[in-house]
């Protein structure tokens, strides 16, 4: 079932057990725009079935927030203009070259080109996968793009991100709503989860320049401004105390700087920033 955020904005909640991220729907007077196309053809079909229950204008655009499989593998199901930034387009070219039969999937799994979860979802939720080929995006932008759905403006911007180099965010000014995709998360490199420390403050600046009250995230669904501010503060406070690959030094620095022990979230973030130093030193 779609969640109604306002008269013109809806979202399908994330399902972590099925690796399904949040999908968004923004409706203008003339057209509707979808944010992320789902992790499979079945995910996209489920979303489209829910949209059909609403009395909204036809879906004319699909915006992909980034080129991670769980956000784009459903794109072929939409009879709409697919929009990506130029970096996302380059990354999608790899997936366009893939075949999705069992033998090919096993090869990609063995070569670490796909995760075990990705392969499982493709095998269970992708129809006609033996002949499946990913479509090409229709519109490619560099930095920003503004779309008018009919008295409903959507601002797309590629931003610096701690998650991936190709993150696109979508801001709806009149609703003060912003879709962040996975941009505010960390990432995993060489089996180490980390936040890219050098990109943290530029990313927060890019996001906070938009006057948003509600934030839609890929795997949390929805947060208000207070929740996001707490998240940013905990991330920033953790980042400031990490200056090396030493977790012990970072934890001690935190106690000295803040006159308290870090909470569980801050400990998690400190470890992630330490991992970033480890990765940068390799």
CSV table of C-alpha atoms in Angstrom, one decimal:
chain,number,residue,atom,x,y,z
A,1,UNK,CA,0.0,0.0,0.0
A,2,UNK,CA,1.2,3.5,-0.8
A,3,UNK,CA,1.8,5.9,2.0
A,4,UNK,CA,0.4,9.4,1.5
A,5,UNK,CA,2.7,12.2,2.5
A,6,UNK,CA,0.6,14.9,1.0
A,7,UNK,CA,-2.1,15.4,-1.7
A,8,UNK,CA,0.6,15.1,-4.4
A,9,UNK,CA,3.4,13.0,-2.8
A,10,UNK,CA,3.2,9.3,-2.1
A,11,UNK,CA,5.8,6.6,-1.3
A,12,UNK,CA,6.1,2.8,-1.1
A,13,UNK,CA,8.0,1.9,2.1
A,14,UNK,CA,11.3,0.0,2.0
A,15,UNK,CA,11.3,-3.7,2.8
A,16,UNK,CA,14.7,-4.6,4.1
A,17,UNK,CA,14.0,-8.4,4.2
A,18,UNK,CA,13.5,-8.3,0.4
A,19,UNK,CA,16.1,-5.6,-0.3
A,20,UNK,CA,13.4,-3.2,-1.5
A,21,UNK,CA,14.2,0.5,-1.1
A,22,UNK,CA,11.7,3.3,-0.8
A,23,UNK,CA,10.0,4.3,-4.0
A,24,UNK,CA,8.5,7.7,-4.5
A,25,UNK,CA,5.6,9.3,-6.5
A,26,UNK,CA,5.2,13.0,-7.1
A,27,UNK,CA,2.1,14.2,-8.9
A,28,UNK,CA,1.5,17.5,-10.7
A,29,UNK,CA,-1.6,18.7,-12.6
A,30,UNK,CA,-0.4,17.1,-15.9
A,31,UNK,CA,2.1,14.4,-15.1
A,32,UNK,CA,3.5,12.2,-12.3
A,33,UNK,CA,7.2,11.4,-11.6
A,34,UNK,CA,8.5,8.2,-10.0
A,35,UNK,CA,11.6,8.1,-7.9
A,36,UNK,CA,13.6,4.9,-8.3
A,37,UNK,CA,12.2,2.0,-10.2
A,38,UNK,CA,12.6,-0.9,-7.8
A,39,UNK,CA,14.9,-3.9,-7.3
A,40,UNK,CA,13.2,-6.1,-9.9
A,41,UNK,CA,10.4,-6.3,-12.4
A,42,UNK,CA,8.1,-7.6,-9.7
A,43,UNK,CA,8.9,-4.7,-7.4
A,44,UNK,CA,8.1,-2.3,-10.2
A,45,UNK,CA,4.9,-4.1,-11.0
A,46,UNK,CA,3.8,-4.0,-7.3
A,47,UNK,CA,4.4,-0.3,-7.3
A,48,UNK,CA,2.5,0.3,-10.5
A,49,UNK,CA,-0.4,-1.7,-9.3
A,50,UNK,CA,-0.6,0.6,-6.2
A,51,UNK,CA,-0.3,3.8,-8.4
A,52,UNK,CA,-3.2,2.5,-10.6
A,53,UNK,CA,-5.5,2.6,-7.5
A,54,UNK,CA,-4.9,6.4,-7.3
A,55,UNK,CA,-6.6,9.0,-9.4
A,56,UNK,CA,-3.3,10.7,-10.4
A,57,UNK,CA,-1.9,11.9,-13.8
A,58,UNK,CA,0.1,9.4,-15.9
A,59,UNK,CA,3.7,8.7,-14.9
A,60,UNK,CA,5.8,10.5,-17.5
A,61,UNK,CA,9.2,10.4,-15.7
A,62,UNK,CA,11.3,8.0,-13.7
A,63,UNK,CA,14.3,9.4,-11.9
A,64,UNK,CA,17.0,7.0,-10.7
A,65,UNK,CA,18.8,8.2,-7.6
A,66,UNK,CA,21.9,6.1,-8.3
A,67,UNK,CA,23.1,3.0,-10.1
A,68,UNK,CA,22.8,0.3,-7.3
A,69,UNK,CA,20.8,-2.6,-8.6
A,70,UNK,CA,18.0,-2.4,-6.0
A,71,UNK,CA,17.1,1.1,-7.2
A,72,UNK,CA,17.0,0.5,-11.0
A,73,UNK,CA,16.4,-3.2,-12.0
A,74,UNK,CA,12.6,-2.5,-12.4
A,75,UNK,CA,13.1,0.4,-14.9
A,76,UNK,CA,11.9,-1.6,-17.9
A,77,UNK,CA,8.4,-1.9,-16.5
A,78,UNK,CA,7.7,1.9,-16.8
A,79,UNK,CA,6.4,3.4,-20.0
A,80,UNK,CA,8.1,6.6,-19.1
A,81,UNK,CA,11.1,8.8,-19.7
A,82,UNK,CA,14.0,7.5,-17.5
A,83,UNK,CA,16.3,10.3,-16.2
A,84,UNK,CA,19.8,9.8,-14.7
A,85,UNK,CA,22.9,11.9,-14.1
A,86,UNK,CA,25.9,11.2,-16.4
A,87,UNK,CA,27.8,9.1,-13.9
A,88,UNK,CA,24.8,6.9,-13.2
A,89,UNK,CA,24.5,6.4,-17.0
A,90,UNK,CA,28.1,5.2,-17.2
A,91,UNK,CA,27.5,2.8,-14.4
A,92,UNK,CA,24.3,1.4,-15.9
A,93,UNK,CA,26.2,0.6,-19.1
A,94,UNK,CA,27.9,-2.3,-17.2
A,95,UNK,CA,24.5,-3.7,-16.2
A,96,UNK,CA,23.2,-3.3,-19.7
A,97,UNK,CA,25.9,-5.7,-20.9
A,98,UNK,CA,24.8,-8.4,-18.5
A,99,UNK,CA,22.8,-11.5,-19.1
A,100,UNK,CA,20.5,-12.8,-16.4
A,101,UNK,CA,20.3,-16.5,-17.0
A,102,UNK,CA,21.5,-18.8,-14.2
A,103,UNK,CA,24.9,-19.5,-15.7
A,104,UNK,CA,25.6,-15.8,-16.2
A,105,UNK,CA,24.4,-15.0,-12.7
A,106,UNK,CA,26.7,-17.6,-11.1
A,107,UNK,CA,29.6,-16.1,-13.0
A,108,UNK,CA,28.9,-12.6,-11.8
A,109,UNK,CA,28.5,-13.9,-8.2
A,110,UNK,CA,31.8,-15.8,-8.4
A,111,UNK,CA,33.5,-12.6,-9.8
A,112,UNK,CA,31.9,-10.4,-7.1
A,113,UNK,CA,30.1,-8.4,-9.8
A,114,UNK,CA,26.8,-9.2,-8.0
A,115,UNK,CA,25.9,-10.0,-4.4
A,116,UNK,CA,24.2,-13.1,-3.3
A,117,UNK,CA,21.1,-11.1,-2.4
A,118,UNK,CA,21.1,-9.5,-5.8
A,119,UNK,CA,21.2,-12.9,-7.6
A,120,UNK,CA,18.5,-14.3,-5.3
A,121,UNK,CA,16.2,-11.4,-6.1
A,122,UNK,CA,16.8,-11.6,-9.8
A,123,UNK,CA,16.1,-15.4,-9.8
A,124,UNK,CA,12.8,-15.0,-7.8
A,125,UNK,CA,11.4,-11.6,-8.9
A,126,UNK,CA,12.6,-11.0,-12.5
A,127,UNK,CA,10.2,-12.2,-15.2
A,128,UNK,CA,11.6,-13.4,-18.5
A,129,UNK,CA,15.1,-13.0,-17.2
A,130,UNK,CA,16.7,-15.4,-19.7
A,131,UNK,CA,16.0,-12.8,-22.4
A,132,UNK,CA,16.1,-9.7,-20.1
A,133,UNK,CA,18.2,-6.8,-21.2
A,134,UNK,CA,18.2,-3.5,-19.2
A,135,UNK,CA,16.9,-0.5,-21.2
A,136,UNK,CA,19.0,2.7,-21.7
A,137,UNK,CA,18.0,5.9,-19.9
A,138,UNK,CA,16.3,8.5,-22.0
A,139,UNK,CA,17.5,11.8,-20.5
A,140,UNK,CA,21.0,12.3,-19.1
A,141,UNK,CA,21.9,15.4,-17.1
A,142,UNK,CA,25.2,16.7,-15.7
A,143,UNK,CA,24.6,18.6,-12.5
A,144,UNK,CA,21.0,19.9,-12.1
A,145,UNK,CA,17.7,19.5,-13.9
A,146,UNK,CA,14.3,21.1,-13.2
A,147,UNK,CA,11.1,19.3,-14.2
A,148,UNK,CA,7.6,20.8,-14.2
A,149,UNK,CA,4.8,18.3,-13.8
A,150,UNK,CA,2.1,21.0,-14.0
A,151,UNK,CA,2.2,23.4,-11.1
A,152,UNK,CA,4.6,21.0,-9.4
A,153,UNK,CA,8.3,21.6,-9.7
A,154,UNK,CA,10.9,18.9,-9.1
A,155,UNK,CA,14.6,19.9,-8.8
A,156,UNK,CA,17.1,17.2,-9.5
A,157,UNK,CA,20.7,17.6,-8.4
A,158,UNK,CA,23.7,15.3,-8.5
A,159,UNK,CA,25.5,15.8,-5.2
A,160,UNK,CA,28.7,14.7,-3.4
A,161,UNK,CA,27.8,11.6,-1.3
A,162,UNK,CA,29.3,9.3,1.3
A,163,UNK,CA,27.5,6.4,-0.4
A,164,UNK,CA,28.2,6.6,-4.1
A,165,UNK,CA,29.7,9.0,-6.6
A,166,UNK,CA,26.6,9.2,-8.7
A,167,UNK,CA,23.9,10.3,-6.1
A,168,UNK,CA,20.9,12.3,-7.3
A,169,UNK,CA,18.5,14.0,-4.9
A,170,UNK,CA,15.1,15.3,-5.8
A,171,UNK,CA,13.6,18.3,-4.1
A,172,UNK,CA,9.9,19.4,-4.3
A,173,UNK,CA,10.0,23.1,-3.2
A,174,UNK,CA,6.3,23.8,-2.6
A,175,UNK,CA,6.0,20.7,-0.3
A,176,UNK,CA,9.5,21.1,1.3
A,177,UNK,CA,10.1,17.5,0.7
A,178,UNK,CA,13.4,16.0,-0.5
A,179,UNK,CA,14.2,12.4,-1.7
A,180,UNK,CA,17.7,11.5,-0.8
A,181,UNK,CA,17.9,7.9,-2.1
A,182,UNK,CA,20.9,6.3,-0.4
A,183,UNK,CA,23.1,9.4,-0.5
A,184,UNK,CA,23.3,9.9,3.2
A,185,UNK,CA,24.5,6.4,4.0
A,186,UNK,CA,28.0,4.9,4.1
A,187,UNK,CA,29.3,2.2,1.8
A,188,UNK,CA,31.4,-1.0,1.9
A,189,UNK,CA,34.9,-1.3,0.4
A,190,UNK,CA,37.1,-4.3,0.8
A,191,UNK,CA,34.5,-5.8,3.2
A,192,UNK,CA,34.8,-2.7,5.5
A,193,UNK,CA,31.8,-0.5,6.0
A,194,UNK,CA,32.8,3.2,6.0
A,195,UNK,CA,31.7,6.8,5.5
A,196,UNK,CA,33.8,8.8,3.1
A,197,UNK,CA,35.0,11.3,5.6
A,198,UNK,CA,36.2,13.9,3.1
A,199,UNK,CA,32.7,14.1,1.5
A,200,UNK,CA,30.7,14.3,4.7
A,201,UNK,CA,30.5,18.1,5.2
A,202,UNK,CA,30.2,18.9,1.4
A,203,UNK,CA,27.3,16.4,1.2
A,204,UNK,CA,25.5,17.9,4.2
A,205,UNK,CA,26.0,21.4,2.8
A,206,UNK,CA,24.5,20.2,-0.6
A,207,UNK,CA,21.5,18.8,1.1
A,208,UNK,CA,20.9,21.5,3.7
A,209,UNK,CA,20.8,24.3,1.2
A,210,UNK,CA,17.3,23.0,0.4
A,211,UNK,CA,14.6,24.1,2.8
A,212,UNK,CA,13.1,20.7,3.5
A,213,UNK,CA,10.9,19.6,6.3
A,214,UNK,CA,10.5,15.9,5.3
A,215,UNK,CA,13.3,13.6,4.0
A,216,UNK,CA,12.7,10.3,2.2
A,217,UNK,CA,15.6,7.9,2.4
A,218,UNK,CA,16.1,4.7,0.5
A,219,UNK,CA,16.1,2.3,3.5
A,220,UNK,CA,14.4,4.3,6.3
A,221,UNK,CA,11.4,5.6,4.4
A,222,UNK,CA,10.8,9.0,6.0
A,223,UNK,CA,12.4,11.3,8.6
A,224,UNK,CA,11.5,14.8,9.7
A,225,UNK,CA,13.9,17.7,10.0
A,226,UNK,CA,14.6,17.1,13.7
A,227,UNK,CA,15.5,13.4,13.0
A,228,UNK,CA,17.8,14.4,10.2
A,229,UNK,CA,19.5,17.1,12.2
A,230,UNK,CA,20.2,14.6,15.0
A,231,UNK,CA,21.6,12.2,12.3
A,232,UNK,CA,23.8,15.0,10.8
A,233,UNK,CA,25.0,16.0,14.3
A,234,UNK,CA,25.9,12.5,15.4
A,235,UNK,CA,27.8,11.9,12.1
A,236,UNK,CA,29.6,15.2,12.3
A,237,UNK,CA,30.6,14.8,15.9
A,238,UNK,CA,31.9,11.3,15.2
A,239,UNK,CA,33.9,12.5,12.2
A,240,UNK,CA,35.6,15.3,14.0
A,241,UNK,CA,37.3,12.9,16.5
A,242,UNK,CA,38.6,10.5,13.9
A,243,UNK,CA,42.1,11.5,12.7
A,244,UNK,CA,43.8,8.1,12.2
A,245,UNK,CA,43.3,4.4,11.9
A,246,UNK,CA,43.2,4.1,15.7
A,247,UNK,CA,39.7,3.4,17.2
A,248,UNK,CA,41.1,3.7,20.7
A,249,UNK,CA,42.4,7.2,20.0
A,250,UNK,CA,39.2,8.3,18.4
A,251,UNK,CA,37.0,7.1,21.3
A,252,UNK,CA,39.3,8.8,23.8
A,253,UNK,CA,39.3,12.0,21.8
A,254,UNK,CA,35.5,11.9,21.7
A,255,UNK,CA,35.3,11.7,25.6
A,256,UNK,CA,37.7,14.6,25.9
A,257,UNK,CA,36.0,16.8,23.3
A,258,UNK,CA,32.4,16.1,24.4
A,259,UNK,CA,32.8,15.4,28.2
A,260,UNK,CA,30.8,12.2,27.8
A,261,UNK,CA,30.9,8.7,26.3
A,262,UNK,CA,29.6,8.3,22.7
A,263,UNK,CA,26.2,6.8,22.3
A,264,UNK,CA,25.6,3.6,20.2
A,265,UNK,CA,25.1,5.5,17.0
A,266,UNK,CA,28.2,7.6,17.5
A,267,UNK,CA,30.3,4.5,18.2
A,268,UNK,CA,29.0,3.0,15.0
A,269,UNK,CA,29.9,6.1,13.0
A,270,UNK,CA,33.3,6.5,14.7
A,271,UNK,CA,34.2,2.9,13.7
A,272,UNK,CA,33.0,3.7,10.1
A,273,UNK,CA,35.2,6.7,9.9
A,274,UNK,CA,38.2,4.8,11.3
A,275,UNK,CA,37.5,2.2,8.6
A,276,UNK,CA,37.7,5.0,6.0
A,277,UNK,CA,41.2,5.9,7.3
A,278,UNK,CA,42.2,2.2,7.0
A,279,UNK,CA,40.9,2.1,3.4
A,280,UNK,CA,42.7,5.3,2.5
A,281,UNK,CA,45.9,4.0,3.9
A,282,UNK,CA,45.8,0.7,1.9
